[in-house]
Amino acid sequence: MKQSFFQYSFWNTAFRPFFWFGSVFGILVISIWLFILSNIIKNPIHINAIHWHSYEMVFGFTKAIVLGFLFTAVQNWTNSTILKGKSLFYLLVFWLLGRFSFYSFGFLSYLSFGFDICSDILVIYLLVPKLIVPTQKHNRPILYHYGLFTIFHILSALSAYSILDPEKTLLFIHLSIFVVLFLILIIGGRVVPFFSGVVIQGYSFKRMPKLETFLIYLPFIFYLTKLIQSYLDVYFLRSLSYLQGTGFTVFGIISFLVGFSLFTLNTIRYISWKPWKSYQRPILWILYLGYFWVCLGFLLYSLTELNLFPISSAIHSLTVGGLAVFIYGMITRVSLGHTGRTIVASPLTVFCYVLLNVSVVIRVFLQLFNQYKYAYYLSGIGWILCFVFYVVQYTIILYSPRPDGKPS
């Protein structure tokens, strides 16, 4: 009997299509971005190119990978099937159709944006029944964060379209980046020490419930502070003359304190996990390196509030560093573990781990020496190679059934 399209293994679990299409899209977006920067092609986007690049890396690439992992994780937590077959296909199509929101297609561009937002609404619709029940109370912050992600997504696009203040576009995109980072901190806080306990003999770490509680609620203070800072700083600066001429603003100082608190608390958490014990397991230490970049990124970002570090480098320490490195570690691990393969990174994958981290160093720190073009091109090429090698290695794995015959 012929197998129907939606019965193929590729549609069994969200991580398979979203990891594959997300990775391919990430390769395309960075390639187009480098071509635009080098004037090889004319900018095909009808909004600010930096806004487009930032928007698509967050709501295109990162969102796809997060959806793949999020639905896989929630299904495991709730021991239920949430997304597969036709519903998974439709969500993927909505996401794909949303990738044309800023091309010069007239009304079709706005329709594309509508599909993009529909994909967010569908995600919330699918997650609410599973996470709102009393037994999932500890997982509800994930739902709250994704709700904020959807709001910031809408505001980012409306600003980019100049329906709202276009100067606020990057504010909302950056807030969306932090939402994803906080989602990773929640999920990573569970899986990273668990993975360590599975593979490292005699591994243990000290649990700190109060610190974990702070890390759940501090992000919401961060969102509020950044929004207030953006809209009210000018008023407060004028009303407090002793700050004039210092380069500081009232909420800039508050934002520094919140950001530095995020750095401090996450660093304490990170050290408590004993990351040095992972050095013999590349598929484990890559996750610790991703978390390291998140911690460092919070420090660098907090310093931007005092004009002590460039904002572009700080943001990319969180994105190319924290997000991409952690994402790469997770997609390589999940693609093996959840398809019944041995969870061991191949030599080519380990090479990509190293290359991606070198790309982070280049993108974040080369810019400090005014080597902007080298920072953009070298880090971009490194990124592209890493995800090309992922697609080359993992396409067959993602499209094939589990070797043991079990459902993935």
Short mmCIF file of C-alpha atoms in Angstrom, two decimals:
data_model
loop_
_atom_site.label_atom_id
_atom_site.label_comp_id
_atom_site.label_asym_id
_atom_site.label_seq_id
_atom_site.Cartn_x
_atom_site.Cartn_y
_atom_site.Cartn_z
CA MET A 1 0.00 0.00 0.00
CA LYS A 2 1.42 3.37 -1.03
CA GLN A 3 2.38 5.66 1.82
CA SER A 4 0.58 9.02 1.85
CA PHE A 5 2.57 12.26 1.83
CA PHE A 6 1.83 13.09 5.50
CA GLN A 7 2.77 9.60 6.69
CA TYR A 8 6.43 10.09 5.83
CA SER A 9 8.78 10.30 8.82
CA PHE A 10 9.60 13.90 7.91
CA TRP A 11 6.13 14.93 9.16
CA ASN A 12 6.19 12.89 12.37
CA THR A 13 7.81 15.53 14.57
CA ALA A 14 8.20 19.32 14.36
CA PHE A 15 11.99 19.34 14.60
CA ARG A 16 12.46 17.50 11.28
CA PRO A 17 10.96 20.08 8.84
CA PHE A 18 11.68 23.15 10.96
CA PHE A 19 15.35 22.29 11.55
CA TRP A 20 15.85 21.55 7.85
CA PHE A 21 13.95 24.50 6.37
CA GLY A 22 15.23 26.84 9.09
CA SER A 23 18.84 25.91 8.33
CA VAL A 24 18.39 26.30 4.57
CA PHE A 25 16.69 29.65 5.10
CA GLY A 26 19.52 30.79 7.40
CA ILE A 27 22.02 30.01 4.64
CA LEU A 28 19.97 31.98 2.09
CA VAL A 29 19.44 35.03 4.30
CA ILE A 30 23.09 35.42 5.27
CA SER A 31 24.16 34.86 1.65
CA ILE A 32 21.78 37.55 0.39
CA TRP A 33 22.93 39.86 3.19
CA LEU A 34 26.60 39.45 2.22
CA PHE A 35 25.75 40.01 -1.46
CA ILE A 36 23.92 43.23 -0.54
CA LEU A 37 26.82 44.44 1.63
CA SER A 38 29.33 43.79 -1.14
CA ASN A 39 27.07 45.39 -3.82
CA ILE A 40 27.03 42.17 -5.84
CA ILE A 41 23.25 42.39 -6.03
CA LYS A 42 20.87 45.30 -5.77
CA ASN A 43 18.91 45.43 -2.53
CA PRO A 44 15.59 43.69 -3.34
CA ILE A 45 13.97 44.78 -0.07
CA HIS A 46 11.77 47.86 0.17
CA ILE A 47 12.69 48.59 3.82
CA ASN A 48 15.97 49.37 5.56
CA ALA A 49 18.32 46.46 4.72
CA ILE A 50 19.59 46.20 8.31
CA HIS A 51 16.00 45.96 9.54
CA TRP A 52 15.28 43.20 7.00
CA HIS A 53 18.42 41.26 7.93
CA SER A 54 17.62 41.49 11.65
CA TYR A 55 13.93 40.71 11.14
CA GLU A 56 14.48 37.60 9.04
CA MET A 57 17.23 36.22 11.28
CA VAL A 58 14.87 36.47 14.27
CA PHE A 59 11.39 35.74 12.84
CA GLY A 60 12.64 33.57 9.99
CA PHE A 61 15.67 31.48 10.92
CA THR A 62 15.57 31.56 14.73
CA LYS A 63 11.81 31.19 14.98
CA ALA A 64 11.86 28.08 12.76
CA ILE A 65 14.50 26.35 14.87
CA VAL A 66 12.77 27.35 18.13
CA LEU A 67 9.43 25.98 16.89
CA GLY A 68 11.06 22.69 15.96
CA PHE A 69 12.59 22.31 19.37
CA LEU A 70 9.71 23.81 21.36
CA PHE A 71 7.03 21.46 20.04
CA THR A 72 9.34 18.48 20.43
CA ALA A 73 10.05 19.45 24.04
CA VAL A 74 6.42 20.19 24.97
CA GLN A 75 5.28 16.88 23.50
CA ASN A 76 7.83 15.11 25.69
CA TRP A 77 6.81 17.10 28.79
CA THR A 78 3.10 16.44 28.29
CA ASN A 79 3.48 12.93 26.83
CA SER A 80 1.09 13.83 24.01
CA THR A 81 1.12 14.52 20.29
CA ILE A 82 0.56 18.19 19.51
CA LEU A 83 1.85 18.74 16.00
CA LYS A 84 2.38 16.25 13.17
CA GLY A 85 1.19 15.44 9.69
CA LYS A 86 -1.16 18.00 8.12
CA SER A 87 -1.13 20.47 11.03
CA LEU A 88 2.70 20.47 11.01
CA PHE A 89 2.70 20.99 7.24
CA TYR A 90 0.27 23.93 7.46
CA LEU A 91 2.30 25.64 10.21
CA LEU A 92 5.45 25.25 8.13
CA VAL A 93 3.68 26.66 5.04
CA PHE A 94 2.44 29.69 7.03
CA TRP A 95 6.01 30.32 8.18
CA LEU A 96 7.36 29.93 4.63
CA LEU A 97 4.74 32.27 3.14
CA GLY A 98 5.66 34.83 5.78
CA ARG A 99 9.19 35.14 4.40
CA PHE A 100 8.14 37.59 1.65
CA SER A 101 6.79 40.36 3.87
CA PHE A 102 9.26 43.05 2.77
CA TYR A 103 9.73 42.40 -0.92
CA SER A 104 8.18 44.74 -3.49
CA PHE A 105 5.10 42.63 -4.13
CA GLY A 106 2.50 45.25 -3.21
CA PHE A 107 -0.54 43.80 -1.45
CA LEU A 108 1.04 40.33 -1.51
CA SER A 109 3.75 41.57 0.88
CA TYR A 110 1.11 42.48 3.47
CA LEU A 111 -0.60 39.14 2.87
CA SER A 112 2.74 37.44 3.49
CA PHE A 113 3.05 39.25 6.80
CA GLY A 114 -0.47 38.09 7.66
CA PHE A 115 0.59 34.47 7.14
CA ASP A 116 3.65 35.07 9.33
CA ILE A 117 1.51 36.34 12.22
CA CYS A 118 -1.01 33.54 11.67
CA SER A 119 1.82 31.08 12.28
CA ASP A 120 2.44 32.71 15.69
CA ILE A 121 -1.25 32.63 16.55
CA LEU A 122 -1.43 28.98 15.56
CA VAL A 123 1.56 28.20 17.81
CA ILE A 124 -0.17 29.82 20.79
CA TYR A 125 -3.45 28.06 19.92
CA LEU A 126 -1.68 24.69 19.97
CA LEU A 127 0.35 25.32 23.13
CA VAL A 128 -2.32 26.86 25.38
CA PRO A 129 -4.37 23.67 26.00
CA LYS A 130 -1.21 21.74 26.85
CA LEU A 131 0.52 24.28 29.11
CA ILE A 132 -2.44 25.88 30.88
CA VAL A 133 -3.30 22.75 32.88
CA PRO A 134 -2.26 22.65 36.58
CA THR A 135 0.40 19.96 36.03
CA GLN A 136 2.23 22.27 33.58
CA LYS A 137 2.27 25.36 35.79
CA HIS A 138 6.09 25.42 35.80
CA ASN A 139 6.07 25.55 31.98
CA ARG A 140 3.62 28.44 31.60
CA PRO A 141 6.37 31.12 31.41
CA ILE A 142 7.18 29.63 28.00
CA LEU A 143 3.66 30.48 26.87
CA TYR A 144 3.90 34.02 28.29
CA HIS A 145 7.21 34.62 26.54
CA TYR A 146 5.87 33.38 23.22
CA GLY A 147 2.90 35.70 23.59
CA LEU A 148 5.30 38.62 24.01
CA PHE A 149 7.32 37.35 21.06
CA THR A 150 4.16 37.57 18.92
CA ILE A 151 3.42 41.11 20.11
CA PHE A 152 6.98 42.27 19.41
CA HIS A 153 6.80 40.53 16.03
CA ILE A 154 3.73 42.58 15.08
CA LEU A 155 5.25 45.82 16.37
CA SER A 156 8.53 45.13 14.52
CA ALA A 157 6.75 44.74 11.21
CA LEU A 158 4.45 47.73 11.71
CA SER A 159 7.50 49.85 12.50
CA ALA A 160 9.41 48.53 9.48
CA TYR A 161 6.37 49.37 7.29
CA SER A 162 6.45 52.91 8.84
CA ILE A 163 2.92 52.45 10.16
CA LEU A 164 4.54 52.99 13.57
CA ASP A 165 7.74 54.92 14.22
CA PRO A 166 10.37 53.23 11.96
CA GLU A 167 13.10 54.21 14.44
CA LYS A 168 11.56 51.72 16.88
CA THR A 169 12.00 48.76 14.49
CA LEU A 170 15.29 47.57 15.97
CA LEU A 171 13.96 48.09 19.52
CA PHE A 172 11.18 45.55 18.93
CA ILE A 173 13.46 43.18 17.04
CA HIS A 174 16.01 43.32 19.86
CA LEU A 175 13.27 42.67 22.41
CA SER A 176 12.24 39.64 20.34
CA ILE A 177 15.85 38.43 20.45
CA PHE A 178 15.78 38.61 24.22
CA VAL A 179 12.49 36.70 24.34
CA VAL A 180 14.15 33.85 22.44
CA LEU A 181 17.20 34.06 24.70
CA PHE A 182 15.01 33.79 27.78
CA LEU A 183 13.19 30.81 26.27
CA ILE A 184 16.59 29.17 25.75
CA LEU A 185 17.57 29.97 29.34
CA ILE A 186 14.40 28.28 30.62
CA ILE A 187 14.71 25.18 28.46
CA GLY A 188 18.51 25.08 28.59
CA GLY A 189 18.34 25.27 32.36
CA ARG A 190 16.61 21.90 32.31
CA VAL A 191 18.26 20.01 29.49
CA VAL A 192 21.95 20.98 29.82
CA PRO A 193 22.50 19.66 33.36
CA PHE A 194 20.30 16.67 32.52
CA PHE A 195 22.45 15.83 29.49
CA SER A 196 25.55 16.20 31.68
CA GLY A 197 24.13 13.78 34.23
CA VAL A 198 23.46 11.22 31.50
CA VAL A 199 26.94 11.15 29.96
CA ILE A 200 29.35 12.31 32.71
CA GLN A 201 30.01 9.68 35.33
CA GLY A 202 29.39 10.91 38.88
CA TYR A 203 28.12 14.30 37.68
CA SER A 204 26.13 16.42 40.13
CA PHE A 205 25.42 20.10 40.64
CA LYS A 206 23.93 22.28 43.34
CA ARG A 207 20.34 23.31 42.69
CA MET A 208 19.44 26.90 43.63
CA PRO A 209 15.64 27.35 43.65
CA LYS A 210 15.75 31.05 44.59
CA LEU A 211 18.10 31.84 41.73
CA GLU A 212 15.86 29.93 39.32
CA THR A 213 12.87 31.95 40.51
CA PHE A 214 14.75 35.21 39.88
CA LEU A 215 15.65 34.02 36.37
CA ILE A 216 11.98 33.35 35.60
CA TYR A 217 10.72 36.81 36.56
CA LEU A 218 13.70 39.08 35.85
CA PRO A 219 13.15 38.95 32.05
CA PHE A 220 9.74 40.62 32.45
CA ILE A 221 11.40 43.44 34.39
CA PHE A 222 13.92 43.70 31.56
CA TYR A 223 11.18 44.03 28.90
CA LEU A 224 9.39 46.71 30.90
CA THR A 225 12.59 48.65 31.56
CA LYS A 226 13.59 48.68 27.89
CA LEU A 227 10.15 49.86 26.76
CA ILE A 228 10.02 52.62 29.36
CA GLN A 229 13.60 53.58 28.57
CA SER A 230 12.82 53.90 24.89
CA TYR A 231 9.80 56.15 25.33
CA LEU A 232 10.53 58.16 28.48
CA ASP A 233 14.31 58.65 28.65
CA VAL A 234 14.24 62.04 26.95
CA TYR A 235 11.71 63.42 29.44
CA PHE A 236 13.58 62.15 32.48
CA LEU A 237 16.93 63.34 31.15
CA ARG A 238 15.58 66.86 30.78
CA SER A 239 14.07 66.80 34.26
CA LEU A 240 17.30 65.69 35.96
CA SER A 241 19.93 68.23 35.03
CA TYR A 242 22.75 66.53 36.95
CA LEU A 243 22.80 63.74 34.35
CA GLN A 244 23.19 66.11 31.42
CA GLY A 245 26.57 65.84 29.77
CA THR A 246 27.38 62.47 31.32
CA GLY A 247 26.10 60.42 28.39
CA PHE A 248 23.92 58.44 30.81
CA THR A 249 20.15 58.38 31.08
CA VAL A 250 17.97 57.48 34.02
CA PHE A 251 16.58 54.32 32.54
CA GLY A 252 19.89 53.60 30.86
CA ILE A 253 21.38 53.19 34.34
CA ILE A 254 18.41 51.07 35.45
CA SER A 255 18.73 48.97 32.29
CA PHE A 256 22.44 48.52 33.00
CA LEU A 257 21.62 47.21 36.48
CA VAL A 258 19.00 44.79 35.14
CA GLY A 259 21.34 43.57 32.38
CA PHE A 260 24.23 43.19 34.80
CA SER A 261 21.94 41.22 37.13
CA LEU A 262 21.11 38.88 34.25
CA PHE A 263 24.83 38.43 33.62
CA THR A 264 25.58 37.78 37.30
CA LEU A 265 22.74 35.33 37.96
CA ASN A 266 23.28 33.36 34.76
CA THR A 267 27.02 33.19 35.37
CA ILE A 268 26.43 31.80 38.87
CA ARG A 269 24.05 29.24 37.36
CA TYR A 270 26.53 28.42 34.59
CA ILE A 271 29.45 27.85 36.96
CA SER A 272 27.26 25.71 39.25
CA TRP A 273 26.80 23.32 36.30
CA LYS A 274 30.58 22.65 36.20
CA PRO A 275 30.97 23.18 32.43
CA TRP A 276 34.64 22.15 32.53
CA LYS A 277 33.55 18.53 33.05
CA SER A 278 32.15 18.44 29.51
CA TYR A 279 35.48 18.89 27.69
CA GLN A 280 35.60 15.29 26.42
CA ARG A 281 32.11 15.45 24.90
CA PRO A 282 31.90 17.91 21.97
CA ILE A 283 28.14 17.48 21.61
CA LEU A 284 27.87 18.59 25.25
CA TRP A 285 30.50 21.33 25.50
CA ILE A 286 28.99 23.12 22.50
CA LEU A 287 25.88 23.75 24.63
CA TYR A 288 28.02 25.10 27.46
CA LEU A 289 29.82 27.37 25.00
CA GLY A 290 26.48 28.68 23.77
CA TYR A 291 25.45 29.43 27.34
CA PHE A 292 28.83 31.11 27.94
CA TRP A 293 28.15 33.49 25.05
CA VAL A 294 24.73 34.30 26.53
CA CYS A 295 26.34 35.22 29.86
CA LEU A 296 29.06 37.30 28.20
CA GLY A 297 26.47 38.89 25.93
CA PHE A 298 24.43 40.09 28.90
CA LEU A 299 27.57 41.71 30.33
CA LEU A 300 28.47 43.41 27.05
CA TYR A 301 24.88 44.51 26.46
CA SER A 302 24.68 46.04 29.94
CA LEU A 303 27.89 47.97 29.19
CA THR A 304 26.29 49.49 26.09
CA GLU A 305 23.88 51.29 28.41
CA LEU A 306 26.89 53.16 29.83
CA ASN A 307 28.36 53.75 26.36
CA LEU A 308 31.27 51.43 27.18
CA PHE A 309 30.74 48.90 24.38
CA PRO A 310 29.29 49.08 20.83
CA ILE A 311 25.70 47.87 20.61
CA SER A 312 26.23 45.92 17.35
CA SER A 313 29.00 43.77 18.87
CA ALA A 314 26.99 43.20 22.05
CA ILE A 315 23.89 42.11 20.12
CA HIS A 316 25.92 39.74 17.95
CA SER A 317 27.55 38.19 21.00
CA LEU A 318 24.00 37.23 21.99
CA THR A 319 22.82 36.20 18.51
CA VAL A 320 25.76 34.69 16.60
CA GLY A 321 27.13 33.61 19.98
CA GLY A 322 24.37 32.73 22.42
CA LEU A 323 21.59 31.86 19.99
CA ALA A 324 23.46 30.34 17.04
CA VAL A 325 26.00 28.32 19.03
CA PHE A 326 23.36 26.93 21.38
CA ILE A 327 20.98 26.30 18.47
CA TYR A 328 23.68 24.49 16.50
CA GLY A 329 24.47 22.30 19.49
CA MET A 330 20.79 21.48 20.01
CA ILE A 331 19.88 20.75 16.38
CA THR A 332 22.83 18.40 15.98
CA ARG A 333 21.99 16.63 19.24
CA VAL A 334 18.20 16.44 18.77
CA SER A 335 18.54 15.35 15.15
CA LEU A 336 20.55 12.36 16.33
CA GLY A 337 18.87 11.49 19.63
CA HIS A 338 15.26 11.84 18.49
CA THR A 339 15.83 9.79 15.35
CA GLY A 340 17.34 6.85 17.22
CA ARG A 341 20.98 7.53 16.30
CA THR A 342 24.00 7.45 18.59
CA ILE A 343 24.44 10.91 20.14
CA VAL A 344 28.04 11.50 19.10
CA ALA A 345 29.21 14.46 17.05
CA SER A 346 31.02 13.52 13.83
CA PRO A 347 34.45 15.04 13.09
CA LEU A 348 32.82 17.40 10.56
CA THR A 349 30.26 18.49 13.16
CA VAL A 350 33.02 19.15 15.71
CA PHE A 351 34.82 21.23 13.06
CA CYS A 352 31.60 23.25 12.64
CA TYR A 353 31.39 23.76 16.42
CA VAL A 354 34.86 25.29 16.35
CA LEU A 355 34.24 27.29 13.16
CA LEU A 356 31.01 28.77 14.50
CA ASN A 357 32.69 29.93 17.70
CA VAL A 358 35.57 31.43 15.71
CA SER A 359 32.94 33.27 13.65
CA VAL A 360 31.48 34.69 16.88
CA VAL A 361 34.88 35.98 18.00
CA ILE A 362 35.46 37.56 14.58
CA ARG A 363 32.01 39.21 14.43
CA VAL A 364 32.06 40.53 17.99
CA PHE A 365 35.65 41.66 18.47
CA LEU A 366 37.11 42.44 15.03
CA GLN A 367 34.71 45.35 14.81
CA LEU A 368 36.40 46.90 17.87
CA PHE A 369 39.51 47.41 15.69
CA ASN A 370 37.47 49.08 12.93
CA GLN A 371 37.72 46.00 10.71
CA TYR A 372 34.04 46.04 9.86
CA LYS A 373 34.15 44.38 6.44
CA TYR A 374 36.31 41.51 7.66
CA ALA A 375 33.99 41.09 10.65
CA TYR A 376 30.92 40.89 8.41
CA TYR A 377 32.31 38.73 5.61
CA LEU A 378 34.46 36.26 7.55
CA SER A 379 31.83 35.60 10.22
CA GLY A 380 29.10 35.36 7.57
CA ILE A 381 31.06 32.86 5.50
CA GLY A 382 31.79 30.83 8.63
CA TRP A 383 28.07 30.79 9.48
CA ILE A 384 27.12 29.70 5.96
CA LEU A 385 29.65 26.87 5.93
CA CYS A 386 28.45 25.56 9.31
CA PHE A 387 24.82 25.33 8.24
CA VAL A 388 25.69 24.00 4.77
CA PHE A 389 27.59 21.19 6.48
CA TYR A 390 24.62 20.60 8.80
CA VAL A 391 22.26 20.27 5.83
CA VAL A 392 24.71 17.98 4.01
CA GLN A 393 25.11 15.69 7.02
CA TYR A 394 21.61 15.66 8.44
CA THR A 395 19.23 15.79 5.47
CA ILE A 396 19.08 12.00 5.16
CA ILE A 397 18.71 11.66 8.94
CA LEU A 398 15.83 14.15 9.10
CA TYR A 399 13.99 12.62 6.13
CA SER A 400 14.51 8.96 7.09
CA PRO A 401 12.62 6.76 9.58
CA ARG A 402 14.28 5.78 12.84
CA PRO A 403 16.56 2.73 12.40
CA ASP A 404 14.86 1.03 15.35
CA GLY A 405 11.40 1.38 13.81
CA LYS A 406 10.04 3.48 16.68
CA PRO A 407 8.04 6.68 16.01
CA SER A 408 10.24 9.75 16.35
#
